[in-house]
Every structure is written in C-alpha cells, then in structure tokens.
Coordinates of C-alpha atoms and ligand atoms in Angstrom, one line a residue:
X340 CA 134.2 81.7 127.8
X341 CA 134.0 77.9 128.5
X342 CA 130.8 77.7 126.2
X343 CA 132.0 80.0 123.9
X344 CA 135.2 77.3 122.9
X345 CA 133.0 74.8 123.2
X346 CA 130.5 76.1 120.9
X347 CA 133.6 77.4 118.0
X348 CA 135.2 74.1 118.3
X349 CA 131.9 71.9 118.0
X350 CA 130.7 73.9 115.2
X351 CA 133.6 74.7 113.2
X352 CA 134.6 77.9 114.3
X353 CA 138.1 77.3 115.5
X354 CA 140.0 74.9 117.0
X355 CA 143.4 74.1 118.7
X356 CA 146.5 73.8 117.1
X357 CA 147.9 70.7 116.1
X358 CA 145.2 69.4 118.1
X359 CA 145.6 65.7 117.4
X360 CA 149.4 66.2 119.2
X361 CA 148.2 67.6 122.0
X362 CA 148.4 71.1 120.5
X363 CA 151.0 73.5 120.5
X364 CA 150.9 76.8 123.0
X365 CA 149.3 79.9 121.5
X366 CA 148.1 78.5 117.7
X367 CA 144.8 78.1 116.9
X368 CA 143.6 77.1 113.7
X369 CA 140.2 78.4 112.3
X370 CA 137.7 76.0 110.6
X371 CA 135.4 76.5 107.7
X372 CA 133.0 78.9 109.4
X373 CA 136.0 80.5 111.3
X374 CA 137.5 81.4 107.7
X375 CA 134.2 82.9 106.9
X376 CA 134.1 84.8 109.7
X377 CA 137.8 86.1 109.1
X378 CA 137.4 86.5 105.7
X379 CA 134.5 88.9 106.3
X380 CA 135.9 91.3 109.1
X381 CA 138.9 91.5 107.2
X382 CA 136.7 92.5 104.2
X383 CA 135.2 95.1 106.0
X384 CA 138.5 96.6 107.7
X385 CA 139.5 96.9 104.1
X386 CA 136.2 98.7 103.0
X387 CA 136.2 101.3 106.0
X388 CA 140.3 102.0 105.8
X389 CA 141.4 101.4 102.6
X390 CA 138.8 101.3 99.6
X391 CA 135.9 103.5 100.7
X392 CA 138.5 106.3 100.7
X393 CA 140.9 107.9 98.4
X394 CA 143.8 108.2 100.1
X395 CA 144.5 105.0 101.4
X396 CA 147.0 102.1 99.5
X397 CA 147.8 98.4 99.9
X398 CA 150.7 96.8 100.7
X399 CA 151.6 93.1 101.2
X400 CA 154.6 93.0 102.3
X401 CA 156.6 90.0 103.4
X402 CA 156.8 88.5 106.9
X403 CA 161.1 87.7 107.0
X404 CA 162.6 90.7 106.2
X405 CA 166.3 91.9 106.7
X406 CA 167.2 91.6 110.0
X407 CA 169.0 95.6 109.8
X408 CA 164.8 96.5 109.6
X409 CA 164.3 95.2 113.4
X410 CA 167.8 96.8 114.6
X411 CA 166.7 100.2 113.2
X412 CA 163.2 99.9 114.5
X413 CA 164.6 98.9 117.9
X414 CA 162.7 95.6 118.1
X415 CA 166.3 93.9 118.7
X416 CA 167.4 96.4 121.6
X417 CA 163.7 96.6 123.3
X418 CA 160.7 94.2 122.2
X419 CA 161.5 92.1 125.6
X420 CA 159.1 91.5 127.9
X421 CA 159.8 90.6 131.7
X422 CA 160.0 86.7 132.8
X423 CA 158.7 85.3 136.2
X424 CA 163.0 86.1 137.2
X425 CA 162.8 89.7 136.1
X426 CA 165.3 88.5 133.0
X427 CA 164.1 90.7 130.1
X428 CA 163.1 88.4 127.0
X429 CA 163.2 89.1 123.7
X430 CA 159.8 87.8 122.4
X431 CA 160.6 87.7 118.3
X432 CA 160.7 84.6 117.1
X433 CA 164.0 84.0 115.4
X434 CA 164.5 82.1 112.4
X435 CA 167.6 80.7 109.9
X436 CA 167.8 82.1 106.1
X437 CA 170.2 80.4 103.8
X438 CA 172.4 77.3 104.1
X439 CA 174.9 76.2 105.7
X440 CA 177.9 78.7 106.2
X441 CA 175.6 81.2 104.4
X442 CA 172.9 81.3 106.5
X443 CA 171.9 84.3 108.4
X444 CA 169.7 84.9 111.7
X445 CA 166.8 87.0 110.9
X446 CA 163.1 87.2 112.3
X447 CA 159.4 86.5 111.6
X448 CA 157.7 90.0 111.6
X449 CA 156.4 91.1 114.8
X450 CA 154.1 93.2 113.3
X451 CA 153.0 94.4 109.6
X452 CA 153.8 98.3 110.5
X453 CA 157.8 98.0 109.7
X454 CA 156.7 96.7 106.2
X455 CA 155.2 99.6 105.6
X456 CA 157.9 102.5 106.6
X457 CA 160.4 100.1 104.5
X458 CA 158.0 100.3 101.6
X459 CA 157.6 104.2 102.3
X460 CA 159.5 105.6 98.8
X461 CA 158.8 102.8 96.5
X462 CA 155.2 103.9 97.3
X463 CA 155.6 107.8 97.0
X464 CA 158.1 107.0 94.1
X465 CA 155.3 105.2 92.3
X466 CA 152.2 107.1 93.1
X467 CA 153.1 110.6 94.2
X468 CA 150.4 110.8 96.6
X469 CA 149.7 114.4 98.6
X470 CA 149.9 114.2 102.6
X471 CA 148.2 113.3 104.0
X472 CA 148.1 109.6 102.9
X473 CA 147.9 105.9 104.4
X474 CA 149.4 102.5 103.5
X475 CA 147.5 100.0 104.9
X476 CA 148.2 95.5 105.4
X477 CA 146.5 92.9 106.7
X478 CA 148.8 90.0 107.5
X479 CA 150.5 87.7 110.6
X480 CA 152.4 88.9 113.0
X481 CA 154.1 86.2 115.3
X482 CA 155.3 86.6 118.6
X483 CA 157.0 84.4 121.2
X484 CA 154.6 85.3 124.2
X485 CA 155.7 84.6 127.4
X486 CA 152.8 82.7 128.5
X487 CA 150.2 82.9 125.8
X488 CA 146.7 83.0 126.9
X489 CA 142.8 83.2 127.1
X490 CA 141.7 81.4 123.6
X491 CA 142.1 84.0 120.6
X492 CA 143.5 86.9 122.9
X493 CA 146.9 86.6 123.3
X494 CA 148.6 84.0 120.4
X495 CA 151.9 83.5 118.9
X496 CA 150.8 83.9 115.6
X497 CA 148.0 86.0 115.0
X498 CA 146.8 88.8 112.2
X499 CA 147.3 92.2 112.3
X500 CA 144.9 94.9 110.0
X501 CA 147.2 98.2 110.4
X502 CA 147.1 101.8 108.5
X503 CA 150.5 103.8 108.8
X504 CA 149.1 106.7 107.9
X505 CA 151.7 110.0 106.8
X506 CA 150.6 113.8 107.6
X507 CA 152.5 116.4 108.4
X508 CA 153.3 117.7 112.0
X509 CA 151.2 120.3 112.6
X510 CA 148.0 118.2 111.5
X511 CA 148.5 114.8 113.3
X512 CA 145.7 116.0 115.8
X513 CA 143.5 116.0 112.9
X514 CA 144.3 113.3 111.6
X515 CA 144.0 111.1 114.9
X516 CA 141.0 111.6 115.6
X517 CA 139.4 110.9 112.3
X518 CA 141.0 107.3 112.6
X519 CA 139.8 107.6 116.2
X520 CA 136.3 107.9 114.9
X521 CA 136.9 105.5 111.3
X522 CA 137.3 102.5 114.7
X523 CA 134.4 103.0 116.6
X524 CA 132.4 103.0 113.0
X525 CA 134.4 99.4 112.4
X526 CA 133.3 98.1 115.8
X527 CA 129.6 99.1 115.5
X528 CA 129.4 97.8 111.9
X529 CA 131.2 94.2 113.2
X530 CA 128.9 94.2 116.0
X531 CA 131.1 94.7 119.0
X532 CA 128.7 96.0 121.8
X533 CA 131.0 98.6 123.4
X534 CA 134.6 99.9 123.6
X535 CA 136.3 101.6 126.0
X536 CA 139.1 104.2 125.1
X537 CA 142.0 104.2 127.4
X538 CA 144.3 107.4 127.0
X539 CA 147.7 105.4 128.1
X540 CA 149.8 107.6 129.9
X541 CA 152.9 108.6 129.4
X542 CA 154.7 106.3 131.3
X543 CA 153.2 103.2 129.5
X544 CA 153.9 104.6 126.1
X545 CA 156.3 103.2 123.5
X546 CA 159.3 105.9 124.2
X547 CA 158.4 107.5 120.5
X548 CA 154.8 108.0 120.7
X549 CA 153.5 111.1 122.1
X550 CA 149.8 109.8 122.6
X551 CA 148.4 106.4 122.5
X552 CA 144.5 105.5 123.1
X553 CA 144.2 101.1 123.9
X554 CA 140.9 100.5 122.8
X555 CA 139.4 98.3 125.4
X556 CA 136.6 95.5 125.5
X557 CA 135.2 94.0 128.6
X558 CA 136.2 89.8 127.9
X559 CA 134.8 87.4 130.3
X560 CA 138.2 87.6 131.7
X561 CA 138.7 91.0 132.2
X562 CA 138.8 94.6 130.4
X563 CA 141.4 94.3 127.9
X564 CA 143.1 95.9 124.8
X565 CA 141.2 95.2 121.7
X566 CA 143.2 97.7 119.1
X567 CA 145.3 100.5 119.7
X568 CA 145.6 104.3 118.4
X569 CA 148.8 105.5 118.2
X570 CA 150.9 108.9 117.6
X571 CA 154.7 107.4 116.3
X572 CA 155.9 110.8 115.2
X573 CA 158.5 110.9 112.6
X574 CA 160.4 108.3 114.5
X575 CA 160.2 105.3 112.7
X576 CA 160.8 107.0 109.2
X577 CA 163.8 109.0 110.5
X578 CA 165.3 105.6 112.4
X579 CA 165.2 103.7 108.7
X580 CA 166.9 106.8 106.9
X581 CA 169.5 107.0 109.4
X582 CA 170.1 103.2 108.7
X583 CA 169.4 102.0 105.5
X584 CA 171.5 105.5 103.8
X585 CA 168.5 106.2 101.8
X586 CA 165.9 109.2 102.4
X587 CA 162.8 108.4 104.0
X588 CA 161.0 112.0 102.8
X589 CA 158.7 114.0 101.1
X590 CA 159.0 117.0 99.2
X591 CA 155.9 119.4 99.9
X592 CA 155.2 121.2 96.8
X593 CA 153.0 123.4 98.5
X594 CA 156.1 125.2 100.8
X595 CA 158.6 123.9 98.3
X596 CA 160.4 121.8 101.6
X597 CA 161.3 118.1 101.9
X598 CA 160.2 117.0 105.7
X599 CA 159.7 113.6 107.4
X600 CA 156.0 112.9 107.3
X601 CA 154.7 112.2 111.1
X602 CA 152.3 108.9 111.0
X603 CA 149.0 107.7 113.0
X604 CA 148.4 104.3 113.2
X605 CA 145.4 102.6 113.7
X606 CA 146.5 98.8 114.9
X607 CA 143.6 96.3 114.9
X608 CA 144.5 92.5 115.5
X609 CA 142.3 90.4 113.9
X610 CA 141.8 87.6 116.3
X611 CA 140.7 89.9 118.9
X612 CA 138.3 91.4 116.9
X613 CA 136.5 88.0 116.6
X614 CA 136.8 87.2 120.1
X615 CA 135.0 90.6 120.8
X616 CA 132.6 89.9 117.8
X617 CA 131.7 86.1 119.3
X618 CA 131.3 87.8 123.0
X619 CA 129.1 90.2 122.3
X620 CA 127.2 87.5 119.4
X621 CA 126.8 85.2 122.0
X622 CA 123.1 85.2 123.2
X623 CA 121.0 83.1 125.5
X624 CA 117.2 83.5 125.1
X625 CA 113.8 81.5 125.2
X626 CA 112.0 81.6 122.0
X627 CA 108.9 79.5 121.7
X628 CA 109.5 78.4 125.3
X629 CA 112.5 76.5 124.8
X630 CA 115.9 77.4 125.8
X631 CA 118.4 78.2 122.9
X632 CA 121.5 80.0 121.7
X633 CA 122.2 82.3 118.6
X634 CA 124.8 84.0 117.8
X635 CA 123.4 87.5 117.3
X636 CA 126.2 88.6 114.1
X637 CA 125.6 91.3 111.6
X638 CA 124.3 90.2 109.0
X639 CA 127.5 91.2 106.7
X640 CA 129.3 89.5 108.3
X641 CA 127.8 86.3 109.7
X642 CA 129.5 82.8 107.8
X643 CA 126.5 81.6 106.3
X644 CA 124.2 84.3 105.2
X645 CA 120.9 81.8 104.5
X646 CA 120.1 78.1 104.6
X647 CA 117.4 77.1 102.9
X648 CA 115.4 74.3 103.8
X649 CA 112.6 71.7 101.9
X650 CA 110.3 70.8 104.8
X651 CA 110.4 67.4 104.2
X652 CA 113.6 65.4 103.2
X653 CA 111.6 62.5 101.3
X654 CA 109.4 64.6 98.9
X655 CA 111.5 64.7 96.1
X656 CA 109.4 67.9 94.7
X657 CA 110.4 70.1 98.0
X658 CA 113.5 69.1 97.4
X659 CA 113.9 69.8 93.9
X660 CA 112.8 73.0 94.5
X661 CA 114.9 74.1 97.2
X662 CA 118.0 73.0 95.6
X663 CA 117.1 75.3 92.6
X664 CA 116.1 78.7 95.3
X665 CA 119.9 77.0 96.8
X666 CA 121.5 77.4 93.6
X667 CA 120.3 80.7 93.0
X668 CA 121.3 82.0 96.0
X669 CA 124.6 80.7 96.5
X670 CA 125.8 82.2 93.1
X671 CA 124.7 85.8 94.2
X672 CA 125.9 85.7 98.0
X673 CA 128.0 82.5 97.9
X674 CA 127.8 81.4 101.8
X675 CA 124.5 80.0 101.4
X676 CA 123.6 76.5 102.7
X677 CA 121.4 73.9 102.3
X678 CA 120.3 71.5 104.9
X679 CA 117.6 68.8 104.3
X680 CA 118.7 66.9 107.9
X681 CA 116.1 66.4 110.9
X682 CA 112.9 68.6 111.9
X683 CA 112.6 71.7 111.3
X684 CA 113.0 73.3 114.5
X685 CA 116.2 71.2 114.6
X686 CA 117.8 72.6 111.7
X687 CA 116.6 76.5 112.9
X688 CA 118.3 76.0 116.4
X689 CA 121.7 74.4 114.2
X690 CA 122.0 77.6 112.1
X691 CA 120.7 79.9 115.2
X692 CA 123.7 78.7 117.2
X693 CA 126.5 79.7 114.3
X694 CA 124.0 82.7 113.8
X695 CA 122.9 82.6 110.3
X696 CA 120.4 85.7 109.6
X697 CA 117.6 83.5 107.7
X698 CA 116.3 80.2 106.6
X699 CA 114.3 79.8 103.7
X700 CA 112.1 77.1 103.9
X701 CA 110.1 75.6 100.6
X702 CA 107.2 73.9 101.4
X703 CA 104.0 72.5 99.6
X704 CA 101.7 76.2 99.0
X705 CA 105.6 76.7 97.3
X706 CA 104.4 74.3 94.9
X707 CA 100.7 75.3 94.9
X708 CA 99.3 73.5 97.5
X709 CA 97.6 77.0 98.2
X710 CA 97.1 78.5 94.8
X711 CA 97.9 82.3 96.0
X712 CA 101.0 81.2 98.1
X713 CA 102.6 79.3 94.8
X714 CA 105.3 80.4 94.5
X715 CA 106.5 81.6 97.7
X716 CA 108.5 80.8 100.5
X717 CA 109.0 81.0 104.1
X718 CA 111.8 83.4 105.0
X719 CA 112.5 83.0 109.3
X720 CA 114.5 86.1 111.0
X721 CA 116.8 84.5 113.6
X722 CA 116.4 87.2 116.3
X723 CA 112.9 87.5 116.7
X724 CA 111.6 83.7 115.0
X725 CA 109.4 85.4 112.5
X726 CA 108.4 83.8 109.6
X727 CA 107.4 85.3 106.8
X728 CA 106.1 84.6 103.1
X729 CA 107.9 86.3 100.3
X730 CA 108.3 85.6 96.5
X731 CA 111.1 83.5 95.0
X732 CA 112.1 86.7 92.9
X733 CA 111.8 88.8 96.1
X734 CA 114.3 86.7 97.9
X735 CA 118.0 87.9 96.6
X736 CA 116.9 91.5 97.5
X737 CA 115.4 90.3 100.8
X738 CA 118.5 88.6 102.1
X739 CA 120.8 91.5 101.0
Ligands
ATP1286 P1 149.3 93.6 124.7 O1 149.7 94.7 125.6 O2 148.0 93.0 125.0 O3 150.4 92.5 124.6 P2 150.3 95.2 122.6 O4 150.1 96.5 123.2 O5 151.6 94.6 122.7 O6 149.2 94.2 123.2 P3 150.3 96.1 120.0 O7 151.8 95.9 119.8 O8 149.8 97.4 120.1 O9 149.8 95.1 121.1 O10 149.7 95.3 118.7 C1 148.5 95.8 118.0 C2 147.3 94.9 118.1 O11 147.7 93.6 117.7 C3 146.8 94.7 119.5 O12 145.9 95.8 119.8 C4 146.0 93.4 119.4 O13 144.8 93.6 118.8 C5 146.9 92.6 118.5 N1 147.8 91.7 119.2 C6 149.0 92.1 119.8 N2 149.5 91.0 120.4 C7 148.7 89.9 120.1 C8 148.7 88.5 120.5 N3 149.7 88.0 121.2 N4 147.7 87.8 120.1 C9 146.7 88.3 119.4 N5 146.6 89.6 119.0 C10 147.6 90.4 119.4

C-alpha cells in the first residue's frame, strides 16, 4: 500500500487533499493520469450498464436536493453510524441553502440512488419504457465518515456509478442475477484479479432489502467491500409516493394493472474500483536482469495508451519524424505521449511504472538506414519487453 501512494502521488496519479495545508481528512484529489484513469473506468461502467444495452437511461441529477427526499428515504432517521461512545452519528454532511432568514438546512447527497427514484415519472412520463428498465448515474456522493481511512477506500467525497433498475416482483430473481453477472464482466474487463461475493445476512441488511451480495476484494489491508448488489423491493418508490403526494407507478399494459416496480441495484463506487484496479496492476518483476515495476492495466483503460520515442533527442530527423507518428496518433487515440528525455531504457521503465501498453520508438532504418526497415518502427509490449518492427500505416490498428 505504502509503495502504491508513493508511486500515484510521484507520478501523477492522485494526491492528498489540500495538500500544501496539510490536507484535509478523507479528500484526495486525482492528477492528470488519475483523471485518465477515472475517465476511462467510468467510460466503461457506462458501456457495460448503460449503452451497450437497450434498456438502460441516464440521469444526472443534482447533488443538494430537497431535504423532504432524505426524510422519506430515511437517511435523516437512520444513516448514523456508531462513535467510539456508542452515540449514533448522523454521517450526511449538512449544508445551508438560501440567505439569511430564508435559508433552509438541507444535505449533500449521500448517494446518486435517491436521484433516481425522485426522477422515476419524469422518466416513464417521457419515455414510456416496458419493465423491466434501468436508470443509471455516475456522480459524488459525500459522506461525513467517522474516521475516514486507507487511501481511496473509505473518503468523504467520493463517486458513485449506480443502476436503479425497475422489474416487476415476481422477476427480481432474474433480474439480479443478470446484474450479478453484468459486475464480474466489469471487473475482468478493468482488470481486477478476483472478487469475492459475500451473501450479507439478514441481520446486516438495510431493513428494506431482502438480499444483498458485498462484492469483496482482498486490499493489502484486508478483505473488503468493493460494490454491492442489492434487492430494495418496492420500498424506496412506495416511501417517495407516500411523501411527495404524487404516484410513484406503472401501469402494466400487459395485465392492464398500475403496480410499484420492485428495483435491483448494482452500486459500484468509483474510487474503490481504482484502488482494486492499481492493486491488482501493481507488478514487481526482473526483465532484462534488472529490477522494475509496471503497472500491468488493460489496455482500454490504461492513461497513456502509447509514447513514442526518437532514439536520440539531438538528431533533429528522429525527431521530426516521431513528432509526425506523435501527431498521428494522438488525434486517433488522444492519450498518446511523446518523450524525447534520457536513454532509452529510462524512458521504458518511466512509462512501465504508470503502465502504458507500448512505446513506439523511431529510429534510423525508420529513415532508411536499412533500406527494407524504411519506414518502420519499433513497437515494445510492456509485459513481456518485446520489441517488434511494424509499418507506420500498421501502427493505429496495432495499438487499438
Ligand atoms: P461500507 O460498509 O464500506 O461503509 P457501504 O456498505 O456503506 O460501505 P454502500 O452504501 O453500499 O456502501 O455504497 C455503495 C458503494 O459506494 C460501496 O460499495 C463503495 O464502493 C462506495 N462507497 C461507499 N462509501 C464510500 C466511501 N466512504 N469512500 C469511497 N467509496 C465508498
């Protein structure tokens, strides 16, 4: 874990909050290849629940919403956890809206999912969709943790990818175990070596779920919950119609009868995904005989997907020329980079340790020092060190 801070922070990954003030308990603040990273996982989520299917619409909702949401969802009443005294604490962070005599206590959303059930009929209203159907959002959540913790794992603000998906009763089974299935394909594709399910008994369940599965990881600090799979029944739905007046429903066309749609939802939190992501990345190996470190990411997902290199920094021709394969391939994948500083084996160890997939080095049989190599480059696989010659033209489809 130690060298796994060390390495985000030194190389741009993420860093402390407000760092230069000594930083500020449970905020972290992700740097350019950090945003990468994010950007990408939450790219993918989107792909695998929301656009690669049909049933599945966006939301963005916002993060202060009318207090009377948190009353009827019983975040007010319950959302406390236990301080060193036993005293329950509320951990929603409060916050003033309006001035002076106007102003009126709300709260920064503890999660996205009440967003959702709010935006429940302006949705059906608009799109008429058949059950079963998801919303899904990908936004902060904030949290006044008790004693926030262990890097990226437990903030007070972090990101939340969720799906509040509606089906009727009699299919939830169905449809939780689909969604069940739709996670371990997300952690295999973001290369998260292995999840355990925990079924959470019935004790440990939110009073309105009637099955919940933690998916777990195994942190250098212990086996923890990475996402969670849950069963909320009709409750939040029915708990919003009861308070807000209107009705939270759906009319089945089917059996000609207006019900409360039950709802799965698959919660994934963002930050833990790329805490999981860098701990399984992180790889120490000898390649060559010397000692180095690569983070072993998927290729979709890794922050700079090439770096191209002219072998020599003062032969204006390499250079040339690798700024124009640069150029090329920065406006078809866009994280590309080009680095001109040091040896080579320098600047492979640099983008093995943020774990860049290949570098593309130009060199003179580029330029026709050898008359069949003209023309191509070196392309070097971070993995296993290889290095091998393919065409300029071949490159885009190479890299993809
Ligand atoms: P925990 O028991 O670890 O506090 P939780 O069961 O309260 O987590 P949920 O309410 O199920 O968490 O939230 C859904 C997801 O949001 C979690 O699986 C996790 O990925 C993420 N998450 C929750 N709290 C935090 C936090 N403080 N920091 C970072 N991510 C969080």
């Amino acid at each position: 874990m130690e060298k796994l801070i060390s390495l985000a922070k030194r190389r741009g990954f993420i860093y402390q909050g407000s760092e230069i003030y000594g930083g500020l308990a449970g905020t972290w603040d992700y740097g350019p290849l950090g945003v990468l990273l994010k950007e990408s996982v939450k790219k993918l989520w989107l792909k695998l629940f929301r656009d690669e299917r049909e049933d599945v619409y966006g939301l963005d909702a916002s993060i202060i919403m009318n207090p009377k949401v948190w009353e009827a969802s019983g975040h007010v009443a319950g959302f406390a956890d236990p301080m060193e005294n036993g005293e329950q604490f509320n951990v929603m962070f409060k916050t003033s809206v309006g001035a002076g005599e106007e102003a009126t206590t709300s709260y920064l959303r503890p999660e996205t999912a009440q967003g959702i059930f709010v935006n429940f009929k302006n949705v059906v209203d608009s799109f008429h969709p058949k059950l079963p159907f998801g919303i899904a959002q990908v936004g902060k959540a904030f949290r006044n943790e008790i004693s926030p913790r262990d890097f990226i794992f437990r903030q007070r603000e972090f990101e939340q990818m969720e799906v509040e998906y509606f089906v009727k009763e009699s299919e939830w089974e169905k449809s939780f175990e689909m969604w069940r299935q739709t996670m371990h394909d997300f952690a295999k594709r973001v290369g998260i070596g292995e999840v355990h399910e925990l079924d959470v008994e019935d004790k440990d369940r939110a009073h309105y779920s009637k099955k919940t599965i933690d998916f777990e990881f195994e942190y250098p600090f212990g086996r923890k919950e990475l996402w969670g799979l849950a069963y909320r029944t009709d409750y939040d739905l029915r708990q919003h119609s009861a308070s807000s007046g209107q009705a939270l429903e759906y009319f089945d066309e089917e059996s000609g009868e207006r019900l409360t749609p039950h709802v799965i939802e698959p919660s994934l939190g963002v930050d833990r995904t790329i805490l999981a992501i860098l701990n399984s990345a992180y790889t120490e190996d000898k390649l060559g005989g010397e000692e180095r470190v690569y983070l072993k990411l998927p290729k979709d997902i890794a922050p700079i997907r090439a770096a191209v290199f002219p072998l020599l920094k003062n032969k204006p021709e390499l250079v040339e020329k690798a700024r124009e394969i640069y150029k090329m391939l920065k406006s078809e994948f866009g994280n590309i980079e080009f680095d001109d500083n040091g040896n080579i084996g320098k600047r492979y160890r640099r983008q093995d340790e943020v774990g860049t997939p290949y570098c593309v080095t130009v060199d003179f049989d580029t330029l026709g020092e050898t008359k069949e190599l003209e023309g191509t480059v070196t392309v070097r696989d971070r993995d296993t060190g290889e290095q091998k010659r393919v065409k300029i033209e071949d490159l885009k489809e190479r890299l993809s």
